[in-house]
Amino acid sequence: MPQKFLFLTLFLIYYTVQSFASQILLIGSDSREQGKRGNADVIMVITVKENEIKLTSILRDTYVYIKGYGNGKLNATYRLGGKDLLLSTINANFKTNLSQTIITDFRNTADVIDKFGGVNLHIDKGIHQYVNRYIDEQASLKGISLLPLTRTGNIKMTGDQALAYARVRVAGTMYDDQSRVERQKDVTKAVLNFAIQHKTQAARYFYDLWSLIDTDISFSVFWDICKTFLNKHKIPKSQVFPNYQAYTNERIPNVGLVLKLKDFRKVSVELNSMIN
């Protein structure tokens, strides 16, 4: 469940920090139970350069070789072996050299979005019913009542509503996995726009953000990054890997529906170009 927009927020925050590693992997886990790892439903590389920042989302159902487990979906590697296995799997399959990470899970995302005042999003009639199903699921997990969406169009959404919106994935429709990545971006951009327009309020939530992530980045560097980001006025460039022309949708026994890459050498070159 790609509901880690806040995570994205965290990346975006890495705005022009040149003393840092050039690439950082953001991992959003779908863990719902304390102490248990879930799949990585947000897998994103943030690239920091002198004059630009790029966010590259890697589709979670990409079919890869996982050392010690055989072929499987990329998002399963985090559940199976944590950040180290996810990093090594991406590096081994695509000849990248990723080493630093930010990790968070979806249980905290809604609260942070609420702290930022919610988000304004456009909800079309087709997705409305699916969003409400996810809201019901989240209410059940939390053991509380949550407000459903009662209309479509432009809506000011609560954290739980926005989280549900970004989680929706319905195979065979316009609400598939790739479109879900775009919805994650919509939520992330809405949160970032709020932060840029309300700098003082956003700065107050810095400690809340820090407490929600697991990272190998130091506290002082993270704070410097937050301050740098809040002084900027542009949202980073975002892109998705792999391109829809680079894979076929196939159903693999005991694995499910996957994105099967046509040419690993070609896509490896493409990913390295995207994140460098």
CSV table of C-alpha atoms in Angstrom, one decimal:
chain,number,residue,atom,x,y,z
A,1,MET,CA,0.0,0.0,0.0
A,2,PRO,CA,1.7,3.0,-1.3
A,3,GLN,CA,0.6,5.3,1.2
A,4,LYS,CA,3.8,6.8,2.2
A,5,PHE,CA,3.5,10.3,0.9
A,6,LEU,CA,5.0,11.6,3.9
A,7,PHE,CA,7.9,9.7,3.2
A,8,LEU,CA,8.0,11.3,-0.1
A,9,THR,CA,7.8,14.5,1.7
A,10,LEU,CA,10.9,13.6,3.6
A,11,PHE,CA,12.8,13.1,0.4
A,12,LEU,CA,11.7,16.1,-1.3
A,13,ILE,CA,13.2,17.7,1.7
A,14,TYR,CA,16.6,16.6,0.6
A,15,TYR,CA,16.6,19.6,-1.7
A,16,THR,CA,20.2,20.8,-2.5
A,17,VAL,CA,22.3,19.1,0.1
A,18,GLN,CA,25.6,18.7,-1.8
A,19,SER,CA,27.6,17.2,1.1
A,20,PHE,CA,25.2,14.3,1.1
A,21,ALA,CA,25.2,11.0,-0.8
A,22,SER,CA,23.8,11.6,-4.3
A,23,GLN,CA,21.1,9.0,-4.0
A,24,ILE,CA,18.9,7.9,-1.0
A,25,LEU,CA,16.4,5.1,-1.1
A,26,LEU,CA,13.0,5.9,0.5
A,27,ILE,CA,11.2,2.8,1.8
A,28,GLY,CA,7.5,2.9,2.8
A,29,SER,CA,6.5,-0.3,4.5
A,30,ASP,CA,2.9,-1.6,4.7
A,31,SER,CA,3.5,-3.0,8.2
A,32,ARG,CA,0.3,-2.9,10.3
A,33,GLU,CA,1.6,-4.7,13.4
A,34,GLN,CA,4.1,-3.4,15.8
A,35,GLY,CA,7.5,-5.1,15.4
A,36,LYS,CA,6.6,-6.8,12.1
A,37,ARG,CA,7.9,-5.8,8.7
A,38,GLY,CA,5.6,-5.5,5.8
A,39,ASN,CA,6.2,-5.3,2.1
A,40,ALA,CA,7.8,-2.1,0.8
A,41,ASP,CA,4.9,-0.5,-1.0
A,42,VAL,CA,6.8,2.7,-1.6
A,43,ILE,CA,10.2,2.3,-3.2
A,44,MET,CA,11.7,5.6,-4.3
A,45,VAL,CA,15.2,7.0,-5.1
A,46,ILE,CA,15.9,10.6,-4.3
A,47,THR,CA,18.7,12.1,-6.3
A,48,VAL,CA,20.4,15.2,-5.1
A,49,LYS,CA,22.4,17.4,-7.5
A,50,GLU,CA,23.8,20.8,-7.3
A,51,ASN,CA,20.9,22.5,-9.1
A,52,GLU,CA,18.1,19.8,-9.1
A,53,ILE,CA,16.5,17.1,-7.2
A,54,LYS,CA,14.7,14.0,-8.8
A,55,LEU,CA,12.4,11.5,-7.3
A,56,THR,CA,12.3,8.1,-9.0
A,57,SER,CA,9.5,5.7,-8.0
A,58,ILE,CA,10.3,2.1,-8.7
A,59,LEU,CA,7.1,0.0,-9.3
A,60,ARG,CA,6.7,-2.4,-6.4
A,61,ASP,CA,5.5,-5.4,-8.6
A,62,THR,CA,8.7,-5.4,-10.7
A,63,TYR,CA,9.8,-9.0,-11.0
A,64,VAL,CA,13.4,-9.5,-9.9
A,65,TYR,CA,15.9,-12.1,-8.6
A,66,ILE,CA,16.0,-12.0,-4.8
A,67,LYS,CA,19.2,-13.7,-3.4
A,68,GLY,CA,18.3,-16.6,-1.2
A,69,TYR,CA,14.6,-16.6,-2.3
A,70,GLY,CA,14.6,-16.9,-6.1
A,71,ASN,CA,12.5,-14.7,-8.4
A,72,GLY,CA,9.7,-12.5,-6.8
A,73,LYS,CA,8.2,-9.1,-6.5
A,74,LEU,CA,10.6,-6.3,-5.6
A,75,ASN,CA,8.4,-5.1,-2.7
A,76,ALA,CA,8.6,-8.5,-1.0
A,77,THR,CA,12.4,-8.1,-0.3
A,78,TYR,CA,11.8,-5.7,2.6
A,79,ARG,CA,9.5,-8.2,4.4
A,80,LEU,CA,12.0,-11.0,3.7
A,81,GLY,CA,15.2,-9.3,4.7
A,82,GLY,CA,14.7,-5.6,5.6
A,83,LYS,CA,16.4,-2.6,4.0
A,84,ASP,CA,19.7,-4.5,3.4
A,85,LEU,CA,18.0,-7.1,1.2
A,86,LEU,CA,16.0,-4.5,-0.7
A,87,LEU,CA,19.1,-2.4,-1.3
A,88,SER,CA,21.2,-5.4,-2.4
A,89,THR,CA,18.4,-6.6,-4.7
A,90,ILE,CA,18.0,-3.3,-6.5
A,91,ASN,CA,21.8,-3.0,-6.8
A,92,ALA,CA,22.3,-6.6,-8.1
A,93,ASN,CA,19.4,-6.5,-10.6
A,94,PHE,CA,20.0,-3.0,-12.0
A,95,LYS,CA,23.8,-2.3,-11.4
A,96,THR,CA,23.1,0.6,-9.1
A,97,ASN,CA,25.1,1.6,-6.1
A,98,LEU,CA,22.5,2.7,-3.5
A,99,SER,CA,23.5,2.6,0.2
A,100,GLN,CA,21.5,5.1,2.3
A,101,THR,CA,17.9,4.8,3.3
A,102,ILE,CA,14.9,6.4,4.9
A,103,ILE,CA,12.2,4.1,6.3
A,104,THR,CA,8.7,4.7,7.6
A,105,ASP,CA,5.4,2.8,7.7
A,106,PHE,CA,1.8,3.8,6.9
A,107,ARG,CA,0.4,3.8,10.5
A,108,ASN,CA,1.8,7.3,11.1
A,109,THR,CA,1.3,8.9,7.7
A,110,ALA,CA,-2.3,10.1,8.3
A,111,ASP,CA,-1.4,11.8,11.5
A,112,VAL,CA,1.4,13.8,9.9
A,113,ILE,CA,-0.9,14.8,7.0
A,114,ASP,CA,-3.4,16.0,9.5
A,115,LYS,CA,-0.7,18.1,11.3
A,116,PHE,CA,0.0,19.8,8.0
A,117,GLY,CA,-3.7,20.7,7.7
A,118,GLY,CA,-4.9,18.0,5.4
A,119,VAL,CA,-4.6,18.1,1.6
A,120,ASN,CA,-6.7,19.4,-1.3
A,121,LEU,CA,-7.2,16.8,-4.0
A,122,HIS,CA,-9.5,16.1,-6.9
A,123,ILE,CA,-11.5,12.9,-6.6
A,124,ASP,CA,-13.3,11.5,-9.6
A,125,LYS,CA,-16.5,9.4,-9.5
A,126,GLY,CA,-14.8,6.2,-10.5
A,127,ILE,CA,-12.4,6.0,-7.6
A,128,HIS,CA,-14.8,7.2,-4.9
A,129,GLN,CA,-16.0,3.8,-3.9
A,130,TYR,CA,-12.5,2.3,-3.6
A,131,VAL,CA,-11.3,5.1,-1.4
A,132,ASN,CA,-14.1,4.5,1.0
A,133,ARG,CA,-13.3,0.8,1.1
A,134,TYR,CA,-9.8,1.6,2.2
A,135,ILE,CA,-11.1,4.1,4.8
A,136,ASP,CA,-13.3,1.4,6.3
A,137,GLU,CA,-10.2,-0.9,6.4
A,138,GLN,CA,-8.1,1.7,8.2
A,139,ALA,CA,-10.9,2.4,10.6
A,140,SER,CA,-11.1,-1.3,11.5
A,141,LEU,CA,-7.3,-1.5,12.0
A,142,LYS,CA,-7.3,1.6,14.2
A,143,GLY,CA,-10.5,0.6,16.1
A,144,ILE,CA,-12.0,4.0,15.6
A,145,SER,CA,-14.6,5.6,13.3
A,146,LEU,CA,-13.3,7.5,10.3
A,147,LEU,CA,-15.1,9.9,8.0
A,148,PRO,CA,-15.9,8.5,4.5
A,149,LEU,CA,-15.9,10.6,1.4
A,150,THR,CA,-19.4,11.9,0.8
A,151,ARG,CA,-18.8,13.7,-2.5
A,152,THR,CA,-16.4,13.9,-5.5
A,153,GLY,CA,-14.6,16.8,-7.1
A,154,ASN,CA,-12.1,19.1,-5.3
A,155,ILE,CA,-12.0,18.1,-1.7
A,156,LYS,CA,-10.1,19.0,1.5
A,157,MET,CA,-9.1,15.6,2.7
A,158,THR,CA,-8.1,14.4,6.1
A,159,GLY,CA,-4.9,12.3,6.6
A,160,ASP,CA,-6.8,9.0,6.6
A,161,GLN,CA,-8.8,10.0,3.5
A,162,ALA,CA,-5.7,11.0,1.7
A,163,LEU,CA,-3.9,7.8,2.7
A,164,ALA,CA,-6.8,5.7,1.4
A,165,TYR,CA,-6.8,7.6,-1.9
A,166,ALA,CA,-3.1,6.8,-2.4
A,167,ARG,CA,-3.5,3.1,-1.5
A,168,VAL,CA,-6.1,2.3,-4.1
A,169,ARG,CA,-5.0,-0.2,-6.7
A,170,VAL,CA,-7.5,-2.0,-9.0
A,171,ALA,CA,-5.8,-4.2,-11.6
A,172,GLY,CA,-7.2,-3.9,-15.1
A,173,THR,CA,-8.6,-0.4,-14.5
A,174,MET,CA,-7.2,3.1,-14.6
A,175,TYR,CA,-6.5,2.7,-10.9
A,176,ASP,CA,-3.7,0.2,-11.4
A,177,ASP,CA,-0.2,0.2,-9.8
A,178,GLN,CA,1.4,2.8,-12.0
A,179,SER,CA,-1.6,5.2,-11.5
A,180,ARG,CA,-1.3,4.6,-7.7
A,181,VAL,CA,2.3,5.9,-7.9
A,182,GLU,CA,0.9,9.1,-9.5
A,183,ARG,CA,-1.7,9.4,-6.7
A,184,GLN,CA,1.1,9.1,-4.1
A,185,LYS,CA,2.8,12.0,-5.9
A,186,ASP,CA,-0.4,14.1,-5.8
A,187,VAL,CA,-0.6,13.7,-2.1
A,188,THR,CA,3.1,14.4,-1.6
A,189,LYS,CA,3.0,17.5,-3.7
A,190,ALA,CA,-0.1,18.8,-1.8
A,191,VAL,CA,1.7,18.3,1.6
A,192,LEU,CA,4.9,20.0,0.2
A,193,ASN,CA,3.0,22.9,-1.2
A,194,PHE,CA,1.4,23.4,2.3
A,195,ALA,CA,4.9,23.3,3.9
A,196,ILE,CA,6.3,25.8,1.5
A,197,GLN,CA,3.4,28.2,2.0
A,198,HIS,CA,3.3,27.8,5.8
A,199,LYS,CA,7.0,27.6,6.6
A,200,THR,CA,6.7,28.5,10.3
A,201,GLN,CA,4.0,25.9,10.9
A,202,ALA,CA,5.9,23.2,8.9
A,203,ALA,CA,9.1,23.8,10.9
A,204,ARG,CA,7.2,23.1,14.1
A,205,TYR,CA,6.5,19.6,12.9
A,206,PHE,CA,10.1,18.8,12.2
A,207,TYR,CA,10.5,16.7,15.4
A,208,ASP,CA,7.3,14.8,14.5
A,209,LEU,CA,8.7,13.9,11.1
A,210,TRP,CA,12.0,12.8,12.7
A,211,SER,CA,10.2,10.5,15.2
A,212,LEU,CA,8.4,8.7,12.4
A,213,ILE,CA,11.3,7.6,10.3
A,214,ASP,CA,14.2,5.1,10.6
A,215,THR,CA,17.3,6.4,8.8
A,216,ASP,CA,21.0,6.3,8.7
A,217,ILE,CA,21.1,10.1,8.2
A,218,SER,CA,22.1,12.1,11.2
A,219,PHE,CA,19.7,14.3,13.1
A,220,SER,CA,21.7,17.5,12.5
A,221,VAL,CA,21.9,16.8,8.7
A,222,PHE,CA,18.1,16.1,8.6
A,223,TRP,CA,17.4,19.4,10.3
A,224,ASP,CA,19.7,21.3,7.9
A,225,ILE,CA,17.9,19.6,5.0
A,226,CYS,CA,14.5,20.7,6.4
A,227,LYS,CA,15.6,24.3,6.7
A,228,THR,CA,17.0,24.2,3.2
A,229,PHE,CA,13.8,22.8,1.7
A,230,LEU,CA,11.6,25.3,3.4
A,231,ASN,CA,13.6,28.1,1.7
A,232,LYS,CA,12.9,26.7,-1.7
A,233,HIS,CA,9.8,27.3,-3.9
A,234,LYS,CA,10.0,24.4,-6.4
A,235,ILE,CA,8.8,20.8,-6.1
A,236,PRO,CA,11.3,18.2,-7.4
A,237,LYS,CA,11.0,16.5,-10.7
A,238,SER,CA,9.3,13.1,-10.4
A,239,GLN,CA,9.5,10.0,-12.7
A,240,VAL,CA,8.5,6.3,-12.7
A,241,PHE,CA,10.6,3.2,-13.4
A,242,PRO,CA,10.2,1.0,-15.3
A,243,ASN,CA,8.5,2.6,-18.3
A,244,TYR,CA,5.3,0.7,-19.3
A,245,GLN,CA,7.0,-0.3,-22.6
A,246,ALA,CA,9.8,-2.1,-20.8
A,247,TYR,CA,7.6,-4.8,-19.2
A,248,THR,CA,4.7,-7.1,-19.7
A,249,ASN,CA,2.0,-7.9,-17.2
A,250,GLU,CA,2.2,-11.6,-16.3
A,251,ARG,CA,0.7,-13.8,-13.6
A,252,ILE,CA,3.3,-16.1,-12.0
A,253,PRO,CA,2.2,-19.1,-9.9
A,254,ASN,CA,2.6,-18.5,-6.1
A,255,VAL,CA,3.7,-14.9,-6.8
A,256,GLY,CA,0.7,-13.2,-8.5
A,257,LEU,CA,0.6,-10.4,-11.1
A,258,VAL,CA,4.0,-9.0,-11.8
A,259,LEU,CA,5.8,-6.6,-14.2
A,260,LYS,CA,8.1,-8.9,-16.1
A,261,LEU,CA,11.0,-6.9,-17.6
A,262,LYS,CA,11.8,-7.5,-21.3
A,263,ASP,CA,15.5,-6.6,-21.2
A,264,PHE,CA,17.4,-6.2,-17.9
A,265,ARG,CA,20.5,-4.7,-19.5
A,266,LYS,CA,18.4,-2.0,-21.2
A,267,VAL,CA,16.4,-1.1,-18.1
A,268,SER,CA,19.5,-1.1,-15.9
A,269,VAL,CA,21.0,1.6,-18.1
A,270,GLU,CA,17.7,3.5,-18.0
A,271,LEU,CA,17.4,3.4,-14.2
A,272,ASN,CA,21.0,4.6,-13.7
A,273,SER,CA,20.3,7.4,-16.1
A,274,MET,CA,17.2,8.4,-14.2
A,275,ILE,CA,18.8,8.4,-10.8
A,276,ASN,CA,22.2,10.0,-11.7
